[in-house]
Amino acid sequence: MNPWRVAGQAVCIASIIVIAGFWGIWRQFSGHIPPRAHIGSFAVGGIRTRDVPGAITAYEQDFLASRITIGLRGKYVSHTFAELGVQLNTDAAIRDVSSLQASFMPLRSVRVLPRPLFTNTKMQPLLEKDFHDVLPLPQNSTLKILPDYSIIIVPGVAGDRIDILSLDRDIAHAITEVPYGRVLASAIRAVPNEDSSQLETVRSYVQGLFDSGFSLVHHDEKFPIAKQDIATMLQFPGITAGGAIFDEERVRAYLNREIAPRVHRDAVNARFEVRDGKVSQF
């Protein structure tokens, strides 16, 4: 018998066996996710394709509870993704995991990378609070009452803010590694976010209130309030936060101390409003 023919037949038979083996394995796992599949470090192998959404829902809870360490200027903090407001793109995760079932090599180890979604409405204020001692934020302009009761604008000052877009990219990259490594945040220079015309409008308004005088009205009685007392009640949380407001506790304390004894009424539940330079309805 021709040895080359024998060898050829052996190769053909071996090829058929291998192909049949692969075909059998592929048929066995058809409609299922390969047994050695993960998304991140979360095992999803062996489940039916129709069960992928439920598995991703379970993984989402695991993902949101995972912690990552973020550093800035030598200080480090740790937060869960839920605390940072980082969400999992569940639609993409379902598509990516479901696509594995079509693989012709079902026994290989495969890992799908989670895709995060960033909103930053929670992350930036949370981290800037965490790093307040190493991150001087920009300060908006405010108002100041001088001893002669003239109102001046105290200019804002520039500061630093977390480079949130760069941090988003670094977190997205860190998520590709298991376990997650530390992420170093960076800061960018920032100036106060304010409108100079708005500053002057608020200043002029407050100055007008002082110039026109204040009084409290109760029925037919009118009680003028000294400028020095008004000055202690006014607060300037920042132009963008509303300009000027009356401190409610200080107003109530003044009402109880100076006015209530004269009208014989407790001011604990007093209501008041500012209108045309006057505080009324108490």
PDB file of N, CA, C and O in Angstrom, residues 45-109:
ATOM      1  N   GLY A  45     -20.237  33.045  32.045  1.00  0.00           N
ATOM      2  CA  GLY A  45     -20.084  31.888  31.184  1.00  0.00           C
ATOM      3  C   GLY A  45     -21.146  30.830  31.411  1.00  0.00           C
ATOM      4  O   GLY A  45     -21.579  30.573  32.542  1.00  0.00           O
ATOM      5  N   GLY A  46     -21.581  30.208  30.314  1.00  0.00           N
ATOM      6  CA  GLY A  46     -22.494  29.085  30.386  1.00  0.00           C
ATOM      7  C   GLY A  46     -23.962  29.442  30.433  1.00  0.00           C
ATOM      8  O   GLY A  46     -24.812  28.555  30.338  1.00  0.00           O
ATOM      9  N   ILE A  47     -24.284  30.711  30.601  1.00  0.00           N
ATOM     10  CA  ILE A  47     -25.702  31.073  30.685  1.00  0.00           C
ATOM     11  C   ILE A  47     -26.313  31.108  29.282  1.00  0.00           C
ATOM     12  O   ILE A  47     -25.611  31.258  28.279  1.00  0.00           O
ATOM     13  N   ARG A  48     -27.626  30.951  29.219  1.00  0.00           N
ATOM     14  CA  ARG A  48     -28.313  31.048  27.940  1.00  0.00           C
ATOM     15  C   ARG A  48     -28.339  32.507  27.474  1.00  0.00           C
ATOM     16  O   ARG A  48     -28.396  33.420  28.294  1.00  0.00           O
ATOM     17  N   THR A  49     -28.325  32.662  26.184  1.00  0.00           N
ATOM     18  CA  THR A  49     -28.298  34.013  25.625  1.00  0.00           C
ATOM     19  C   THR A  49     -29.485  34.828  26.105  1.00  0.00           C
ATOM     20  O   THR A  49     -29.366  36.024  26.393  1.00  0.00           O
ATOM     21  N   ARG A  50     -30.637  34.198  26.227  1.00  0.00           N
ATOM     22  CA  ARG A  50     -31.822  34.939  26.662  1.00  0.00           C
ATOM     23  C   ARG A  50     -31.742  35.376  28.123  1.00  0.00           C
ATOM     24  O   ARG A  50     -32.527  36.217  28.570  1.00  0.00           O
ATOM     25  N   ASP A  51     -30.791  34.785  28.860  1.00  0.00           N
ATOM     26  CA  ASP A  51     -30.632  35.160  30.271  1.00  0.00           C
ATOM     27  C   ASP A  51     -29.595  36.259  30.481  1.00  0.00           C
ATOM     28  O   ASP A  51     -29.346  36.670  31.621  1.00  0.00           O
ATOM     29  N   VAL A  52     -28.993  36.731  29.378  1.00  0.00           N
ATOM     30  CA  VAL A  52     -27.945  37.751  29.494  1.00  0.00           C
ATOM     31  C   VAL A  52     -28.458  39.027  30.169  1.00  0.00           C
ATOM     32  O   VAL A  52     -27.780  39.567  31.052  1.00  0.00           O
ATOM     33  N   PRO A  53     -29.630  39.573  29.808  1.00  0.00           N
ATOM     34  CA  PRO A  53     -30.089  40.801  30.476  1.00  0.00           C
ATOM     35  C   PRO A  53     -30.154  40.667  31.995  1.00  0.00           C
ATOM     36  O   PRO A  53     -29.780  41.585  32.730  1.00  0.00           O
ATOM     37  N   GLY A  54     -30.631  39.515  32.474  1.00  0.00           N
ATOM     38  CA  GLY A  54     -30.695  39.312  33.921  1.00  0.00           C
ATOM     39  C   GLY A  54     -29.315  39.265  34.548  1.00  0.00           C
ATOM     40  O   GLY A  54     -29.107  39.788  35.647  1.00  0.00           O
ATOM     41  N   ALA A  55     -28.365  38.630  33.843  1.00  0.00           N
ATOM     42  CA  ALA A  55     -26.995  38.565  34.353  1.00  0.00           C
ATOM     43  C   ALA A  55     -26.375  39.957  34.406  1.00  0.00           C
ATOM     44  O   ALA A  55     -25.645  40.292  35.352  1.00  0.00           O
ATOM     45  N   ILE A  56     -26.659  40.773  33.399  1.00  0.00           N
ATOM     46  CA  ILE A  56     -26.108  42.123  33.379  1.00  0.00           C
ATOM     47  C   ILE A  56     -26.713  42.968  34.491  1.00  0.00           C
ATOM     48  O   ILE A  56     -26.035  43.802  35.106  1.00  0.00           O
ATOM     49  N   THR A  57     -27.985  42.749  34.804  1.00  0.00           N
ATOM     50  CA  THR A  57     -28.601  43.453  35.921  1.00  0.00           C
ATOM     51  C   THR A  57     -27.887  43.117  37.228  1.00  0.00           C
ATOM     52  O   THR A  57     -27.624  43.995  38.062  1.00  0.00           O
ATOM     53  N   ALA A  58     -27.545  41.830  37.395  1.00  0.00           N
ATOM     54  CA  ALA A  58     -26.808  41.419  38.590  1.00  0.00           C
ATOM     55  C   ALA A  58     -25.413  42.027  38.599  1.00  0.00           C
ATOM     56  O   ALA A  58     -24.927  42.497  39.638  1.00  0.00           O
ATOM     57  N   TYR A  59     -24.772  42.026  37.425  1.00  0.00           N
ATOM     58  CA  TYR A  59     -23.428  42.602  37.338  1.00  0.00           C
ATOM     59  C   TYR A  59     -23.458  44.101  37.605  1.00  0.00           C
ATOM     60  O   TYR A  59     -22.532  44.648  38.216  1.00  0.00           O
ATOM     61  N   GLU A  60     -24.512  44.762  37.177  1.00  0.00           N
ATOM     62  CA  GLU A  60     -24.609  46.206  37.390  1.00  0.00           C
ATOM     63  C   GLU A  60     -24.543  46.542  38.880  1.00  0.00           C
ATOM     64  O   GLU A  60     -23.881  47.513  39.282  1.00  0.00           O
ATOM     65  N   GLN A  61     -25.218  45.745  39.712  1.00  0.00           N
ATOM     66  CA  GLN A  61     -25.166  45.978  41.151  1.00  0.00           C
ATOM     67  C   GLN A  61     -23.757  45.773  41.685  1.00  0.00           C
ATOM     68  O   GLN A  61     -23.276  46.517  42.548  1.00  0.00           O
ATOM     69  N   ASP A  62     -23.077  44.751  41.165  1.00  0.00           N
ATOM     70  CA  ASP A  62     -21.692  44.494  41.551  1.00  0.00           C
ATOM     71  C   ASP A  62     -20.795  45.651  41.113  1.00  0.00           C
ATOM     72  O   ASP A  62     -19.919  46.093  41.867  1.00  0.00           O
ATOM     73  N   PHE A  63     -21.027  46.130  39.907  1.00  0.00           N
ATOM     74  CA  PHE A  63     -20.234  47.239  39.363  1.00  0.00           C
ATOM     75  C   PHE A  63     -20.411  48.500  40.191  1.00  0.00           C
ATOM     76  O   PHE A  63     -19.439  49.161  40.577  1.00  0.00           O
ATOM     77  N   LEU A  64     -21.658  48.860  40.492  1.00  0.00           N
ATOM     78  CA  LEU A  64     -21.921  50.091  41.230  1.00  0.00           C
ATOM     79  C   LEU A  64     -21.351  50.053  42.640  1.00  0.00           C
ATOM     80  O   LEU A  64     -21.002  51.093  43.204  1.00  0.00           O
ATOM     81  N   ALA A  65     -21.250  48.852  43.207  1.00  0.00           N
ATOM     82  CA  ALA A  65     -20.715  48.720  44.571  1.00  0.00           C
ATOM     83  C   ALA A  65     -19.190  48.640  44.594  1.00  0.00           C
ATOM     84  O   ALA A  65     -18.591  48.701  45.671  1.00  0.00           O
ATOM     85  N   SER A  66     -18.566  48.506  43.417  1.00  0.00           N
ATOM     86  CA  SER A  66     -17.104  48.431  43.351  1.00  0.00           C
ATOM     87  C   SER A  66     -16.499  49.780  43.712  1.00  0.00           C
ATOM     88  O   SER A  66     -17.055  50.838  43.407  1.00  0.00           O
ATOM     89  N   ARG A  67     -15.334  49.737  44.340  1.00  0.00           N
ATOM     90  CA  ARG A  67     -14.673  50.961  44.777  1.00  0.00           C
ATOM     91  C   ARG A  67     -13.448  51.246  43.909  1.00  0.00           C
ATOM     92  O   ARG A  67     -12.778  50.328  43.424  1.00  0.00           O
ATOM     93  N   ILE A  68     -13.150  52.525  43.773  1.00  0.00           N
ATOM     94  CA  ILE A  68     -11.957  52.951  43.060  1.00  0.00           C
ATOM     95  C   ILE A  68     -11.307  54.064  43.870  1.00  0.00           C
ATOM     96  O   ILE A  68     -11.992  54.872  44.506  1.00  0.00           O
ATOM     97  N   THR A  69      -9.989  54.093  43.866  1.00  0.00           N
ATOM     98  CA  THR A  69      -9.232  55.086  44.625  1.00  0.00           C
ATOM     99  C   THR A  69      -8.766  56.194  43.687  1.00  0.00           C
ATOM    100  O   THR A  69      -8.210  55.918  42.620  1.00  0.00           O
ATOM    101  N   ILE A  70      -9.012  57.425  44.104  1.00  0.00           N
ATOM    102  CA  ILE A  70      -8.643  58.592  43.305  1.00  0.00           C
ATOM    103  C   ILE A  70      -7.717  59.477  44.134  1.00  0.00           C
ATOM    104  O   ILE A  70      -7.976  59.732  45.317  1.00  0.00           O
ATOM    105  N   GLY A  71      -6.640  59.920  43.511  1.00  0.00           N
ATOM    106  CA  GLY A  71      -5.675  60.747  44.212  1.00  0.00           C
ATOM    107  C   GLY A  71      -5.501  62.110  43.571  1.00  0.00           C
ATOM    108  O   GLY A  71      -5.684  62.273  42.363  1.00  0.00           O
ATOM    109  N   LEU A  72      -5.159  63.089  44.405  1.00  0.00           N
ATOM    110  CA  LEU A  72      -4.862  64.433  43.912  1.00  0.00           C
ATOM    111  C   LEU A  72      -3.893  65.095  44.878  1.00  0.00           C
ATOM    112  O   LEU A  72      -4.177  65.194  46.071  1.00  0.00           O
ATOM    113  N   ARG A  73      -2.748  65.486  44.347  1.00  0.00           N
ATOM    114  CA  ARG A  73      -1.756  66.241  45.125  1.00  0.00           C
ATOM    115  C   ARG A  73      -1.414  65.564  46.447  1.00  0.00           C
ATOM    116  O   ARG A  73      -1.342  66.198  47.504  1.00  0.00           O
ATOM    117  N   GLY A  74      -1.211  64.246  46.367  1.00  0.00           N
ATOM    118  CA  GLY A  74      -0.757  63.489  47.527  1.00  0.00           C
ATOM    119  C   GLY A  74      -1.847  62.998  48.456  1.00  0.00           C
ATOM    120  O   GLY A  74      -1.565  62.294  49.430  1.00  0.00           O
ATOM    121  N   LYS A  75      -3.092  63.326  48.185  1.00  0.00           N
ATOM    122  CA  LYS A  75      -4.206  62.865  49.009  1.00  0.00           C
ATOM    123  C   LYS A  75      -5.021  61.857  48.213  1.00  0.00           C
ATOM    124  O   LYS A  75      -5.217  62.021  47.003  1.00  0.00           O
ATOM    125  N   TYR A  76      -5.528  60.822  48.901  1.00  0.00           N
ATOM    126  CA  TYR A  76      -6.288  59.776  48.231  1.00  0.00           C
ATOM    127  C   TYR A  76      -7.629  59.565  48.928  1.00  0.00           C
ATOM    128  O   TYR A  76      -7.724  59.629  50.154  1.00  0.00           O
ATOM    129  N   VAL A  77      -8.642  59.312  48.104  1.00  0.00           N
ATOM    130  CA  VAL A  77      -9.967  58.990  48.629  1.00  0.00           C
ATOM    131  C   VAL A  77     -10.497  57.789  47.857  1.00  0.00           C
ATOM    132  O   VAL A  77     -10.064  57.511  46.744  1.00  0.00           O
ATOM    133  N   SER A  78     -11.420  57.081  48.470  1.00  0.00           N
ATOM    134  CA  SER A  78     -12.003  55.899  47.843  1.00  0.00           C
ATOM    135  C   SER A  78     -13.522  56.035  47.830  1.00  0.00           C
ATOM    136  O   SER A  78     -14.128  56.402  48.840  1.00  0.00           O
ATOM    137  N   HIS A  79     -14.119  55.747  46.671  1.00  0.00           N
ATOM    138  CA  HIS A  79     -15.572  55.827  46.538  1.00  0.00           C
ATOM    139  C   HIS A  79     -16.069  54.685  45.660  1.00  0.00           C
ATOM    140  O   HIS A  79     -15.336  54.167  44.815  1.00  0.00           O
ATOM    141  N   THR A  80     -17.320  54.319  45.862  1.00  0.00           N
ATOM    142  CA  THR A  80     -17.949  53.374  44.935  1.00  0.00           C
ATOM    143  C   THR A  80     -18.347  54.135  43.675  1.00  0.00           C
ATOM    144  O   THR A  80     -18.473  55.365  43.677  1.00  0.00           O
ATOM    145  N   PHE A  81     -18.569  53.369  42.607  1.00  0.00           N
ATOM    146  CA  PHE A  81     -19.013  54.013  41.383  1.00  0.00           C
ATOM    147  C   PHE A  81     -20.388  54.660  41.572  1.00  0.00           C
ATOM    148  O   PHE A  81     -20.683  55.696  40.979  1.00  0.00           O
ATOM    149  N   ALA A  82     -21.215  54.044  42.413  1.00  0.00           N
ATOM    150  CA  ALA A  82     -22.530  54.637  42.691  1.00  0.00           C
ATOM    151  C   ALA A  82     -22.376  56.001  43.356  1.00  0.00           C
ATOM    152  O   ALA A  82     -23.091  56.950  43.028  1.00  0.00           O
ATOM    153  N   GLU A  83     -21.446  56.110  44.296  1.00  0.00           N
ATOM    154  CA  GLU A  83     -21.222  57.383  44.973  1.00  0.00           C
ATOM    155  C   GLU A  83     -20.720  58.446  44.005  1.00  0.00           C
ATOM    156  O   GLU A  83     -21.050  59.632  44.133  1.00  0.00           O
ATOM    157  N   LEU A  84     -19.922  58.021  43.033  1.00  0.00           N
ATOM    158  CA  LEU A  84     -19.370  58.953  42.050  1.00  0.00           C
ATOM    159  C   LEU A  84     -20.357  59.289  40.934  1.00  0.00           C
ATOM    160  O   LEU A  84     -20.113  60.191  40.136  1.00  0.00           O
ATOM    161  N   GLY A  85     -21.460  58.544  40.879  1.00  0.00           N
ATOM    162  CA  GLY A  85     -22.419  58.773  39.804  1.00  0.00           C
ATOM    163  C   GLY A  85     -22.001  58.155  38.487  1.00  0.00           C
ATOM    164  O   GLY A  85     -22.501  58.537  37.433  1.00  0.00           O
ATOM    165  N   VAL A  86     -21.073  57.190  38.540  1.00  0.00           N
ATOM    166  CA  VAL A  86     -20.645  56.491  37.326  1.00  0.00           C
ATOM    167  C   VAL A  86     -21.591  55.313  37.103  1.00  0.00           C
ATOM    168  O   VAL A  86     -21.718  54.443  37.965  1.00  0.00           O
ATOM    169  N   GLN A  87     -22.259  55.294  35.965  1.00  0.00           N
ATOM    170  CA  GLN A  87     -23.212  54.242  35.656  1.00  0.00           C
ATOM    171  C   GLN A  87     -22.627  53.246  34.659  1.00  0.00           C
ATOM    172  O   GLN A  87     -21.647  53.531  33.977  1.00  0.00           O
ATOM    173  N   LEU A  88     -23.239  52.087  34.597  1.00  0.00           N
ATOM    174  CA  LEU A  88     -22.855  51.073  33.606  1.00  0.00           C
ATOM    175  C   LEU A  88     -23.745  51.218  32.378  1.00  0.00           C
ATOM    176  O   LEU A  88     -24.959  51.341  32.495  1.00  0.00           O
ATOM    177  N   ASN A  89     -23.115  51.194  31.213  1.00  0.00           N
ATOM    178  CA  ASN A  89     -23.882  51.197  29.966  1.00  0.00           C
ATOM    179  C   ASN A  89     -24.429  49.782  29.778  1.00  0.00           C
ATOM    180  O   ASN A  89     -23.803  48.928  29.159  1.00  0.00           O
ATOM    181  N   THR A  90     -25.605  49.541  30.328  1.00  0.00           N
ATOM    182  CA  THR A  90     -26.154  48.185  30.325  1.00  0.00           C
ATOM    183  C   THR A  90     -26.543  47.720  28.928  1.00  0.00           C
ATOM    184  O   THR A  90     -26.401  46.540  28.607  1.00  0.00           O
ATOM    185  N   ASP A  91     -27.009  48.624  28.091  1.00  0.00           N
ATOM    186  CA  ASP A  91     -27.378  48.224  26.725  1.00  0.00           C
ATOM    187  C   ASP A  91     -26.151  47.702  25.976  1.00  0.00           C
ATOM    188  O   ASP A  91     -26.226  46.675  25.294  1.00  0.00           O
ATOM    189  N   ALA A  92     -25.043  48.417  26.105  1.00  0.00           N
ATOM    190  CA  ALA A  92     -23.812  47.969  25.444  1.00  0.00           C
ATOM    191  C   ALA A  92     -23.320  46.664  26.047  1.00  0.00           C
ATOM    192  O   ALA A  92     -22.821  45.780  25.323  1.00  0.00           O
ATOM    193  N   ALA A  93     -23.439  46.518  27.367  1.00  0.00           N
ATOM    194  CA  ALA A  93     -22.987  45.289  28.023  1.00  0.00           C
ATOM    195  C   ALA A  93     -23.790  44.086  27.539  1.00  0.00           C
ATOM    196  O   ALA A  93     -23.225  43.011  27.282  1.00  0.00           O
ATOM    197  N   ILE A  94     -25.095  44.249  27.395  1.00  0.00           N
ATOM    198  CA  ILE A  94     -25.939  43.153  26.908  1.00  0.00           C
ATOM    199  C   ILE A  94     -25.546  42.771  25.485  1.00  0.00           C
ATOM    200  O   ILE A  94     -25.420  41.583  25.153  1.00  0.00           O
ATOM    201  N   ARG A  95     -25.335  43.774  24.634  1.00  0.00           N
ATOM    202  CA  ARG A  95     -24.930  43.492  23.250  1.00  0.00           C
ATOM    203  C   ARG A  95     -23.584  42.789  23.194  1.00  0.00           C
ATOM    204  O   ARG A  95     -23.403  41.806  22.464  1.00  0.00           O
ATOM    205  N   ASP A  96     -22.631  43.294  23.983  1.00  0.00           N
ATOM    206  CA  ASP A  96     -21.273  42.731  23.929  1.00  0.00           C
ATOM    207  C   ASP A  96     -21.240  41.289  24.424  1.00  0.00           C
ATOM    208  O   ASP A  96     -20.578  40.435  23.824  1.00  0.00           O
ATOM    209  N   VAL A  97     -21.933  41.018  25.516  1.00  0.00           N
ATOM    210  CA  VAL A  97     -21.932  39.652  26.052  1.00  0.00           C
ATOM    211  C   VAL A  97     -22.722  38.718  25.139  1.00  0.00           C
ATOM    212  O   VAL A  97     -22.303  37.585  24.871  1.00  0.00           O
ATOM    213  N   SER A  98     -23.855  39.181  24.645  1.00  0.00           N
ATOM    214  CA  SER A  98     -24.673  38.342  23.764  1.00  0.00           C
ATOM    215  C   SER A  98     -23.936  37.965  22.490  1.00  0.00           C
ATOM    216  O   SER A  98     -24.139  36.875  21.942  1.00  0.00           O
ATOM    217  N   SER A  99     -23.069  38.840  22.002  1.00  0.00           N
ATOM    218  CA  SER A  99     -22.345  38.561  20.761  1.00  0.00           C
ATOM    219  C   SER A  99     -21.361  37.406  20.911  1.00  0.00           C
ATOM    220  O   SER A  99     -20.919  36.829  19.913  1.00  0.00           O
ATOM    221  N   LEU A 100     -21.026  37.037  22.139  1.00  0.00           N
ATOM    222  CA  LEU A 100     -20.060  35.954  22.358  1.00  0.00           C
ATOM    223  C   LEU A 100     -20.625  34.600  21.966  1.00  0.00           C
ATOM    224  O   LEU A 100     -19.876  33.669  21.675  1.00  0.00           O
ATOM    225  N   GLN A 101     -21.941  34.433  21.961  1.00  0.00           N
ATOM    226  CA  GLN A 101     -22.532  33.124  21.704  1.00  0.00           C
ATOM    227  C   GLN A 101     -22.296  32.645  20.276  1.00  0.00           C
ATOM    228  O   GLN A 101     -22.412  31.470  19.984  1.00  0.00           O
ATOM    229  N   ALA A 102     -21.941  33.570  19.379  1.00  0.00           N
ATOM    230  CA  ALA A 102     -21.699  33.184  17.989  1.00  0.00           C
ATOM    231  C   ALA A 102     -20.264  32.716  17.761  1.00  0.00           C
ATOM    232  O   ALA A 102     -19.892  32.393  16.647  1.00  0.00           O
ATOM    233  N   SER A 103     -19.456  32.667  18.808  1.00  0.00           N
ATOM    234  CA  SER A 103     -18.046  32.316  18.660  1.00  0.00           C
ATOM    235  C   SER A 103     -17.884  30.856  18.227  1.00  0.00           C
ATOM    236  O   SER A 103     -18.602  29.969  18.677  1.00  0.00           O
ATOM    237  N   PHE A 104     -16.907  30.628  17.337  1.00  0.00           N
ATOM    238  CA  PHE A 104     -16.598  29.267  16.928  1.00  0.00           C
ATOM    239  C   PHE A 104     -15.503  28.656  17.802  1.00  0.00           C
ATOM    240  O   PHE A 104     -15.035  27.561  17.539  1.00  0.00           O
ATOM    241  N   MET A 105     -15.050  29.394  18.811  1.00  0.00           N
ATOM    242  CA  MET A 105     -14.072  28.871  19.759  1.00  0.00           C
ATOM    243  C   MET A 105     -14.625  29.065  21.169  1.00  0.00           C
ATOM    244  O   MET A 105     -14.139  29.895  21.942  1.00  0.00           O
ATOM    245  N   PRO A 106     -15.657  28.314  21.520  1.00  0.00           N
ATOM    246  CA  PRO A 106     -16.387  28.564  22.765  1.00  0.00           C
ATOM    247  C   PRO A 106     -15.602  28.249  24.027  1.00  0.00           C
ATOM    248  O   PRO A 106     -16.000  28.675  25.108  1.00  0.00           O
ATOM    249  N   LEU A 107     -14.507  27.491  23.927  1.00  0.00           N
ATOM    250  CA  LEU A 107     -13.773  27.115  25.136  1.00  0.00           C
ATOM    251  C   LEU A 107     -12.685  28.116  25.502  1.00  0.00           C
ATOM    252  O   LEU A 107     -12.046  27.974  26.542  1.00  0.00           O
ATOM    253  N   ARG A 108     -12.474  29.106  24.652  1.00  0.00           N
ATOM    254  CA  ARG A 108     -11.429  30.061  24.973  1.00  0.00           C
ATOM    255  C   ARG A 108     -11.897  31.004  26.080  1.00  0.00           C
ATOM    256  O   ARG A 108     -13.104  31.232  26.248  1.00  0.00           O
ATOM    257  N   SER A 109     -10.954  31.562  26.822  1.00  0.00           N
ATOM    258  CA  SER A 109     -11.282  32.528  27.868  1.00  0.00           C
ATOM    259  C   SER A 109     -11.458  33.901  27.220  1.00  0.00           C
ATOM    260  O   SER A 109     -10.632  34.337  26.419  1.00  0.00           O
TER     261      SER A 109
END
